[in-house]
Amino acid sequence: MALTKLNTLSLADDAITSAKIADDAITSALIADNAVVTAAIADDAVTSAKTTVTSINPNLIINGDMAIAQRNTTSVGTGPKTCDRWYSTWTGGGITQSQVALTSGGAYDEGHRHAFKMAVTSTSSANSRYAQIRYMPEAKDIRNFGWQYTSGSSYITMSFWVKSSLAGTYFLSFDGPDSGNAQVYSTPFTLSADTWTKITKTIPGGSNIVLNDDTGIGFYIDIRMDLGTDYTASDATINAWADRSTSYSKTTTDFAQSWFNTANATWELTGVKLEVGQSATTFEKPDYTTELQKCQRYWWTIRGDEGQDYSNNYGFLVQWSSARFSGWNPFWTMNFPVEMRVIPTTTILGTWGTNNAGSWTNAGYKTKMSATLGFSGTTITGGAYAHFNSTDDAVTFDAEM
Amino acid sequence: MNITSAKWEKVYAGDTLLTDKGGIVAMIDGEQCHVPTDPMNRHYAEIQKQVAAGTLTIQDAD
């Protein structure tokens, strides 16, 4: 009887050797799920050349997911007023900046729960108008994190999620002030209206870039929503490093749309990562405490609204007997949670509850690690005190860029 | 950064005056700030810039 069908029982053990299997005869489609178990793989059968391992690069950006807002969650001011380390910079019209919660969209799906938002409250069509979100890394940090910044074949990659209410082409710019002629690199990106979009931009080094090994500004990193024609030119150099030797102007091409001249226009940003290399790797969510301490290098506060019961004088108190100090002005040293970038500016906010306290003073006796708070004009002979007694009372320390 | 006034602050050790220019108390963006004389401090740098431009004068300490 002729053999018409071959089943596994017809095959002797070891009858089919690997030499009898044609190259590429066994494709992945012919292998059942879970058919290859660990025990069936010989020792050393899988080499590193046959595997793909994706590493995650460190992120130079602090608070890139906008989760930390020590100062406030909304402000009409310019500068770093809401999300730590992030500046709202604009002139003309009016803009509100805020930290907002995310509940949906591409950025949310990637794991981000907060964004930095700018919203137009008063439009501007002036040629001198500008509206930007700015981040400034310290020069030593970007100088020393592995980028061969004077080499055109060494790269950094910046990635971020962004949503604008107005479709159009916008710009990301790097501006390095340490160079003799400041070096500027501007690169465009395009957005659809009201759509979260992940932008990835890879930037080479430039032969004229200088980065000092200090705590000053390494780059002004600007995400530009709008620039008036005082700052743009149709023939401006983009996607290449160029000198900013004579003027801040003309570092991007003209904007076809005007975000700042659009009533109620909005812009949201989150998930910002700056890393060495030519591709964007995963945004690794930072540990909150570690990230807060990174932010506190630039700004921190003791605030009344975090006291357990401000109406009963809890939260923060200094108290003394002037007899003990023989009439000298009383001072107290406050140690900072981390070393600050520079000796900070100290601000005493709110009304406080006081008794014979004189006037706050904070001159001298400050370092990057501690400050001495005190009072002047304390001539009384009895006891005295000053304490938080309302939610707006605070002591702040500012060492921002 | 809107700076509307600036005045030097004295520094004492006990009742001994160490310097009458130990820091600057300034109104910045509507808040009274105590600014150190650190050239890397952004508030001090801005005060110096405005003084050089002739748009701000630092008053003597009381």
Coordinates of C-alpha atoms in Angstrom, one line a residue:
Chain A
M1 CA 0.0 0.0 0.0
A2 CA 1.3 3.3 -1.0
L3 CA 2.1 5.8 1.8
T4 CA -0.4 8.6 1.4
K5 CA -0.1 10.4 4.7
L6 CA 2.8 10.9 7.1
N7 CA 2.2 11.5 10.8
T8 CA 4.5 11.8 13.7
L9 CA 4.1 8.1 14.6
S10 CA 5.6 7.2 11.2
L11 CA 8.8 9.0 12.1
A12 CA 11.6 7.3 14.0
D13 CA 13.1 9.2 16.9
D14 CA 15.8 11.5 15.6
A15 CA 14.8 10.7 11.9
I16 CA 14.6 14.4 11.0
T17 CA 17.8 16.1 11.7
S18 CA 18.5 19.8 11.3
A19 CA 20.4 19.0 8.1
K20 CA 17.2 17.8 6.5
I21 CA 15.3 21.1 7.1
A22 CA 15.6 23.6 4.4
D23 CA 16.8 27.1 5.3
D24 CA 13.8 29.3 6.3
A25 CA 11.5 26.3 6.2
I26 CA 10.3 26.9 9.7
T27 CA 8.8 30.3 9.9
S28 CA 7.4 32.0 13.0
A29 CA 3.9 31.4 11.7
L30 CA 4.3 27.6 11.9
I31 CA 5.3 27.7 15.6
A32 CA 2.4 27.5 17.9
D33 CA 2.1 29.9 20.8
N34 CA 4.2 28.9 23.7
A35 CA 5.7 26.0 21.6
V36 CA 9.2 27.0 22.4
V37 CA 9.8 26.7 26.1
T38 CA 12.9 27.8 27.9
A39 CA 14.0 24.2 28.4
A40 CA 14.1 23.7 24.7
I41 CA 16.6 26.4 24.2
A42 CA 20.2 25.3 24.4
D43 CA 22.6 27.2 26.7
D44 CA 24.1 30.2 24.8
A45 CA 21.7 29.6 21.9
V46 CA 20.4 33.2 22.1
T47 CA 23.2 35.7 21.7
S48 CA 23.0 39.5 22.3
A49 CA 23.1 40.0 18.5
K50 CA 19.7 38.3 18.3
T51 CA 18.1 40.5 20.9
T52 CA 17.0 44.1 21.0
V53 CA 17.3 45.9 24.3
T54 CA 16.1 49.5 24.4
S55 CA 17.7 51.7 27.1
I56 CA 16.2 54.8 28.5
N57 CA 18.4 57.9 28.5
P58 CA 18.4 60.4 31.4
N59 CA 16.3 63.5 31.1
L60 CA 18.0 66.8 31.5
I61 CA 14.7 68.6 32.0
I62 CA 13.5 69.0 35.6
N63 CA 9.7 68.8 36.1
G64 CA 9.2 67.9 32.4
D65 CA 5.8 66.3 33.3
M66 CA 4.7 69.6 35.0
A67 CA 3.7 67.7 38.2
I68 CA 5.3 70.2 40.6
A69 CA 3.9 73.7 41.1
Q70 CA 5.2 75.0 44.4
R71 CA 4.3 78.6 43.9
N72 CA 0.7 78.6 42.5
T73 CA -1.4 76.8 40.0
T74 CA -2.4 79.9 38.1
S75 CA -0.9 83.4 37.5
V76 CA -1.3 86.3 35.2
G77 CA 2.4 87.2 35.6
T78 CA 5.4 86.4 33.4
G79 CA 8.3 84.3 34.6
P80 CA 8.3 81.1 36.7
K81 CA 4.9 81.5 38.5
T82 CA 3.3 78.1 38.3
C83 CA 5.0 74.9 37.1
D84 CA 8.5 74.8 38.7
R85 CA 11.3 75.6 36.3
W86 CA 9.0 76.7 33.5
Y87 CA 8.7 80.4 32.4
S88 CA 5.8 82.1 30.7
T89 CA 7.5 84.9 28.7
W90 CA 5.4 87.3 26.7
T91 CA 4.9 91.0 26.0
G92 CA 1.8 92.9 24.8
G93 CA -1.7 91.8 25.5
G94 CA -2.3 89.4 28.4
I95 CA -1.8 85.7 29.1
T96 CA -2.7 83.5 32.1
Q97 CA -0.3 80.6 32.9
S98 CA -1.5 77.6 34.9
Q99 CA -0.8 74.0 35.8
V100 CA -3.8 72.0 34.6
A101 CA -4.9 68.4 35.1
L102 CA -5.1 66.0 32.1
T103 CA -7.9 63.5 31.7
S104 CA -7.5 62.3 28.1
G105 CA -5.6 62.6 24.9
G106 CA -2.2 61.3 23.7
A107 CA -0.2 62.9 26.5
Y108 CA -2.5 61.4 29.1
D109 CA -2.3 58.0 27.4
E110 CA 1.5 58.1 27.7
G111 CA 1.1 58.6 31.4
H112 CA 1.1 62.4 31.9
R113 CA -1.4 63.8 34.3
H114 CA -0.4 67.5 34.3
A115 CA 0.4 70.2 31.7
F116 CA 1.7 73.8 31.6
K117 CA -1.0 75.9 30.0
M118 CA -0.9 79.4 28.6
A119 CA -4.2 81.1 27.6
V120 CA -4.6 84.5 25.8
T121 CA -6.8 86.9 27.9
S122 CA -6.0 90.0 25.9
T123 CA -4.8 89.8 22.3
S124 CA -1.9 91.6 20.7
S125 CA -1.1 92.2 17.1
A126 CA 1.9 94.4 17.7
N127 CA 5.1 93.7 15.7
S128 CA 6.9 93.6 19.0
R129 CA 4.7 90.9 20.5
Y130 CA 6.0 87.6 21.6
A131 CA 4.7 84.6 23.5
Q132 CA 6.9 81.7 24.6
I133 CA 7.4 78.9 27.1
R134 CA 10.9 79.0 28.3
Y135 CA 13.2 76.5 30.1
M136 CA 16.8 77.3 31.1
P137 CA 19.2 74.4 32.1
E138 CA 22.3 75.3 33.9
A139 CA 25.3 75.6 31.6
K140 CA 27.3 73.0 33.6
D141 CA 24.5 70.5 33.3
I142 CA 24.1 70.5 29.6
R143 CA 27.9 70.9 29.1
N144 CA 28.7 67.8 31.2
F145 CA 25.9 65.3 30.3
G146 CA 27.6 63.6 27.4
W147 CA 26.9 65.8 24.3
Q148 CA 29.9 66.7 22.2
Y149 CA 28.3 70.0 21.6
T150 CA 30.9 71.4 19.3
S151 CA 30.6 68.4 17.0
G152 CA 28.2 68.4 14.1
S153 CA 27.9 64.6 14.3
S154 CA 26.9 64.5 18.0
Y155 CA 23.3 65.1 18.8
I156 CA 20.7 65.9 21.4
T157 CA 17.0 65.1 21.0
M158 CA 14.2 67.0 22.6
S159 CA 10.7 65.5 22.7
F160 CA 7.4 66.9 24.1
W161 CA 3.7 66.7 23.9
V162 CA 1.9 69.8 22.9
K163 CA -1.7 71.0 22.1
S164 CA -2.7 74.3 20.6
S165 CA -6.1 75.7 19.9
L166 CA -4.8 77.2 16.7
A167 CA -3.4 75.1 13.9
G168 CA -0.1 76.2 12.4
T169 CA 3.6 76.0 12.3
Y170 CA 5.5 77.0 15.4
F171 CA 9.2 76.9 16.5
L172 CA 11.5 75.4 19.0
S173 CA 14.6 77.4 19.6
F174 CA 17.9 76.9 21.5
D175 CA 19.8 80.1 22.2
G176 CA 23.2 79.7 24.0
P177 CA 24.4 83.0 25.6
D178 CA 27.9 81.7 26.7
S179 CA 29.3 81.9 23.2
G180 CA 31.0 85.2 22.1
N181 CA 28.3 85.5 19.4
A182 CA 25.3 83.8 21.0
Q183 CA 24.4 80.6 19.0
V184 CA 20.8 80.1 18.0
Y185 CA 19.1 77.0 16.5
S186 CA 15.5 77.3 15.5
T187 CA 13.4 74.4 14.1
P188 CA 9.8 74.4 13.1
F189 CA 7.0 72.0 13.9
T190 CA 3.4 71.9 12.7
L191 CA 0.2 71.3 14.8
S192 CA -3.4 70.6 14.0
A193 CA -5.9 72.5 16.2
D194 CA -6.9 71.0 19.5
T195 CA -4.9 67.8 19.0
W196 CA -2.2 66.5 21.3
T197 CA 0.9 65.9 19.2
K198 CA 4.2 64.5 20.2
I199 CA 7.1 66.5 18.7
T200 CA 10.6 65.1 18.4
K201 CA 13.5 67.3 17.3
T202 CA 17.1 66.2 17.0
I203 CA 19.8 68.9 17.0
P204 CA 23.5 68.5 16.2
G205 CA 26.3 70.2 17.9
G206 CA 27.7 73.5 16.5
S207 CA 31.4 74.4 16.2
N208 CA 30.9 77.8 17.8
I209 CA 28.9 76.7 20.8
V210 CA 30.5 77.6 24.2
L211 CA 29.1 76.3 27.5
N212 CA 30.7 77.4 30.7
D213 CA 31.2 75.0 33.5
D214 CA 29.0 77.1 35.9
T215 CA 25.5 77.6 37.2
G216 CA 24.6 80.2 34.7
I217 CA 22.2 79.8 31.8
G218 CA 23.3 77.1 29.3
F219 CA 20.5 77.7 26.8
Y220 CA 17.3 79.6 26.6
I221 CA 15.1 76.8 25.3
D222 CA 12.0 78.5 23.9
I223 CA 8.9 77.0 22.5
R224 CA 7.5 79.8 20.5
M225 CA 3.8 80.2 20.1
D226 CA 4.0 83.6 18.4
L227 CA 6.6 86.2 17.4
G228 CA 5.9 89.6 15.8
T229 CA 7.7 90.6 12.8
D230 CA 10.3 92.5 14.9
Y231 CA 11.8 89.0 15.6
T232 CA 11.2 87.1 12.3
A233 CA 12.4 87.2 8.7
S234 CA 11.5 85.3 5.7
D235 CA 15.1 84.4 5.1
A236 CA 16.1 83.6 8.7
T237 CA 18.3 80.6 9.2
I238 CA 16.4 77.6 10.5
N239 CA 17.5 74.0 11.2
A240 CA 21.1 75.1 11.6
W241 CA 23.2 77.0 14.2
A242 CA 23.5 80.7 13.5
D243 CA 25.0 83.7 15.2
R244 CA 22.8 86.1 17.2
S245 CA 25.5 88.7 17.0
T246 CA 23.7 91.9 16.2
S247 CA 20.1 91.5 17.4
Y248 CA 17.7 89.1 19.0
S249 CA 15.5 89.4 16.0
K250 CA 15.3 87.4 12.9
T251 CA 15.9 84.0 14.4
T252 CA 12.8 82.3 13.0
T253 CA 10.9 82.7 9.8
D254 CA 7.6 84.6 9.8
F255 CA 4.6 83.0 11.6
A256 CA 1.7 82.4 9.2
Q257 CA -0.8 82.6 12.0
S258 CA -0.9 84.7 15.1
W259 CA -1.6 82.8 18.3
F260 CA -1.3 85.9 20.5
N261 CA -3.8 87.8 18.3
T262 CA -6.4 85.0 18.6
A263 CA -8.9 85.6 21.3
N264 CA -8.9 82.9 24.0
A265 CA -6.2 80.9 22.2
T266 CA -4.6 78.2 24.4
W267 CA -1.5 76.2 24.5
E268 CA -0.6 73.2 26.6
L269 CA 2.8 71.5 27.1
T270 CA 4.0 68.4 29.0
G271 CA 6.2 65.3 28.8
V272 CA 9.3 67.3 27.9
K273 CA 12.5 65.4 27.6
L274 CA 16.0 66.5 26.5
E275 CA 18.5 63.7 26.1
V276 CA 21.8 62.8 24.3
G277 CA 21.4 60.9 21.0
Q278 CA 19.5 60.9 17.8
S279 CA 16.2 59.5 19.0
A280 CA 13.7 60.0 21.8
T281 CA 13.5 57.4 24.4
T282 CA 10.7 56.7 26.8
F283 CA 9.8 59.5 29.2
E284 CA 10.5 57.8 32.5
K285 CA 8.2 59.1 35.2
P286 CA 10.3 60.7 37.9
D287 CA 10.1 59.9 41.6
Y288 CA 8.2 62.8 43.2
T289 CA 10.5 63.4 46.1
T290 CA 13.6 63.4 44.0
E291 CA 12.0 65.7 41.5
L292 CA 10.8 68.1 44.2
Q293 CA 14.3 68.3 45.6
K294 CA 15.6 69.1 42.1
C295 CA 13.1 71.9 41.9
Q296 CA 14.1 73.2 45.4
R297 CA 17.5 73.9 44.1
Y298 CA 15.8 76.8 42.3
W299 CA 12.9 77.8 44.6
W300 CA 11.3 76.6 47.8
T301 CA 9.0 77.9 50.5
I302 CA 7.5 77.5 53.9
R303 CA 3.9 78.5 53.6
G304 CA 1.0 79.1 55.9
D305 CA -1.6 77.1 54.0
E306 CA 0.4 74.0 54.7
G307 CA 0.2 74.5 58.5
Q308 CA -2.0 72.2 60.4
D309 CA -4.2 75.0 61.7
Y310 CA -3.1 78.5 60.7
S311 CA -6.0 80.1 62.6
N312 CA -4.5 78.8 65.8
N313 CA -1.0 80.2 65.0
Y314 CA 0.5 76.9 63.8
G315 CA 2.8 76.5 60.9
F316 CA 5.8 78.7 61.6
L317 CA 6.9 80.7 64.6
V318 CA 9.9 82.7 65.8
Q319 CA 9.8 83.9 69.4
W320 CA 12.3 85.5 71.7
S321 CA 12.8 87.5 74.9
S322 CA 14.7 90.7 74.1
A323 CA 16.2 90.6 77.6
R324 CA 18.0 87.4 76.6
F325 CA 19.5 89.2 73.6
S326 CA 20.4 92.3 75.6
G327 CA 18.7 94.5 73.0
W328 CA 20.5 93.0 70.0
N329 CA 18.3 92.2 67.1
P330 CA 17.3 88.5 67.0
F331 CA 18.2 86.3 64.1
W332 CA 17.5 82.6 63.2
T333 CA 19.3 80.4 60.7
M334 CA 17.2 78.4 58.3
N335 CA 18.8 75.4 56.6
F336 CA 17.7 74.8 53.0
P337 CA 16.5 71.3 51.9
V338 CA 19.2 71.2 49.2
E339 CA 22.0 73.3 48.0
M340 CA 20.5 76.1 45.9
R341 CA 21.9 77.2 42.6
V342 CA 23.0 80.6 43.9
I343 CA 22.5 82.6 47.1
P344 CA 18.8 83.1 47.0
T345 CA 16.5 86.1 47.2
T346 CA 14.3 85.9 50.3
T347 CA 10.8 87.1 50.4
I348 CA 8.5 87.4 53.4
L349 CA 4.9 87.3 52.3
G350 CA 1.6 87.9 54.0
T351 CA 0.6 89.8 57.2
W352 CA 1.7 87.5 59.9
G353 CA 0.8 87.8 63.6
T354 CA 3.4 89.8 65.5
N355 CA 4.1 91.3 68.9
N356 CA 6.9 93.8 69.3
A357 CA 8.6 92.2 66.3
G358 CA 10.2 95.2 64.5
S359 CA 10.9 94.8 60.8
W360 CA 12.1 91.7 58.9
T361 CA 15.7 91.8 57.7
N362 CA 17.7 89.3 55.7
A363 CA 20.8 91.1 54.9
G364 CA 24.1 89.2 54.8
Y365 CA 24.6 85.8 56.5
K366 CA 23.3 83.8 53.5
T367 CA 24.9 81.0 51.6
K368 CA 23.6 78.5 49.0
M369 CA 22.7 76.2 52.0
S370 CA 21.3 78.5 54.7
A371 CA 19.9 82.0 55.4
T372 CA 19.6 84.0 58.5
L373 CA 16.2 85.7 59.1
G374 CA 15.9 88.4 61.7
F375 CA 14.3 91.6 62.8
S376 CA 15.7 95.1 63.1
G377 CA 14.4 97.9 65.4
T378 CA 13.6 95.5 68.3
T379 CA 14.0 97.8 71.3
I380 CA 11.4 96.4 73.5
T381 CA 12.2 94.8 76.9
G382 CA 9.6 92.1 76.9
G383 CA 9.0 89.0 74.9
A384 CA 8.1 89.2 71.2
Y385 CA 7.1 86.8 68.4
A386 CA 6.1 86.6 64.8
H387 CA 4.1 83.7 63.4
F388 CA 2.0 82.6 60.4
N389 CA -1.7 83.4 61.0
S390 CA -3.2 83.3 57.5
T391 CA -2.9 81.1 54.4
D392 CA -1.0 83.7 52.5
D393 CA 1.9 84.0 54.9
A394 CA 5.1 82.5 53.6
V395 CA 8.8 82.7 53.4
T396 CA 10.2 82.0 50.0
F397 CA 13.8 81.4 48.7
D398 CA 14.4 82.1 45.0
A399 CA 17.5 81.0 43.1
E400 CA 15.9 80.6 39.7
M401 CA 17.8 81.4 36.5
Chain B
M1 CA 10.7 91.7 36.2
N2 CA 9.3 95.0 37.5
I3 CA 11.5 96.6 40.1
T4 CA 10.0 99.8 41.6
S5 CA 12.5 100.5 44.4
A6 CA 15.8 99.3 45.9
K7 CA 17.6 100.2 49.2
W8 CA 20.8 98.9 50.7
E9 CA 20.5 96.9 53.9
K10 CA 23.0 97.1 56.8
V11 CA 24.6 94.0 58.3
Y12 CA 25.4 93.8 62.0
A13 CA 27.2 91.4 64.3
G14 CA 25.7 92.1 67.6
D15 CA 25.7 95.9 67.7
T16 CA 28.7 96.2 65.4
L17 CA 28.0 97.4 61.9
L18 CA 29.9 95.2 59.4
T19 CA 28.7 96.8 56.2
D20 CA 26.0 99.2 55.1
K21 CA 25.8 97.4 51.8
G22 CA 25.1 93.8 52.9
G23 CA 22.1 93.2 50.7
I24 CA 19.3 95.0 48.9
V25 CA 15.7 95.2 49.9
A26 CA 13.7 95.8 46.7
M27 CA 10.1 95.8 45.6
I28 CA 10.0 93.3 42.8
D29 CA 6.7 92.5 41.0
G30 CA 4.9 94.0 44.0
E31 CA 6.7 92.0 46.7
Q32 CA 9.3 93.1 49.1
C33 CA 12.4 91.0 48.4
H34 CA 15.7 90.7 50.2
V35 CA 18.3 90.4 47.4
P36 CA 21.9 89.2 48.1
T37 CA 24.9 90.7 46.3
D38 CA 25.5 87.5 44.4
P39 CA 26.2 88.3 40.7
M40 CA 24.6 85.0 39.7
N41 CA 21.4 85.9 41.5
R42 CA 18.9 87.0 38.8
H43 CA 17.3 89.7 40.9
Y44 CA 20.7 91.2 41.7
A45 CA 21.8 91.0 38.1
E46 CA 18.7 92.8 37.0
I47 CA 19.1 95.5 39.6
Q48 CA 22.7 96.0 38.4
K49 CA 21.5 96.1 34.8
Q50 CA 18.9 98.8 35.6
V51 CA 21.3 100.8 37.7
A52 CA 23.8 100.8 34.8
A53 CA 21.0 101.9 32.4
G54 CA 20.1 104.7 34.7
T55 CA 16.6 103.6 35.3
L56 CA 17.0 102.5 38.9
T57 CA 18.8 104.0 41.9
I58 CA 19.7 102.0 45.0
Q59 CA 19.0 104.2 48.1
D60 CA 21.3 104.3 51.0
A61 CA 20.4 102.1 54.0
D62 CA 18.5 103.7 56.9

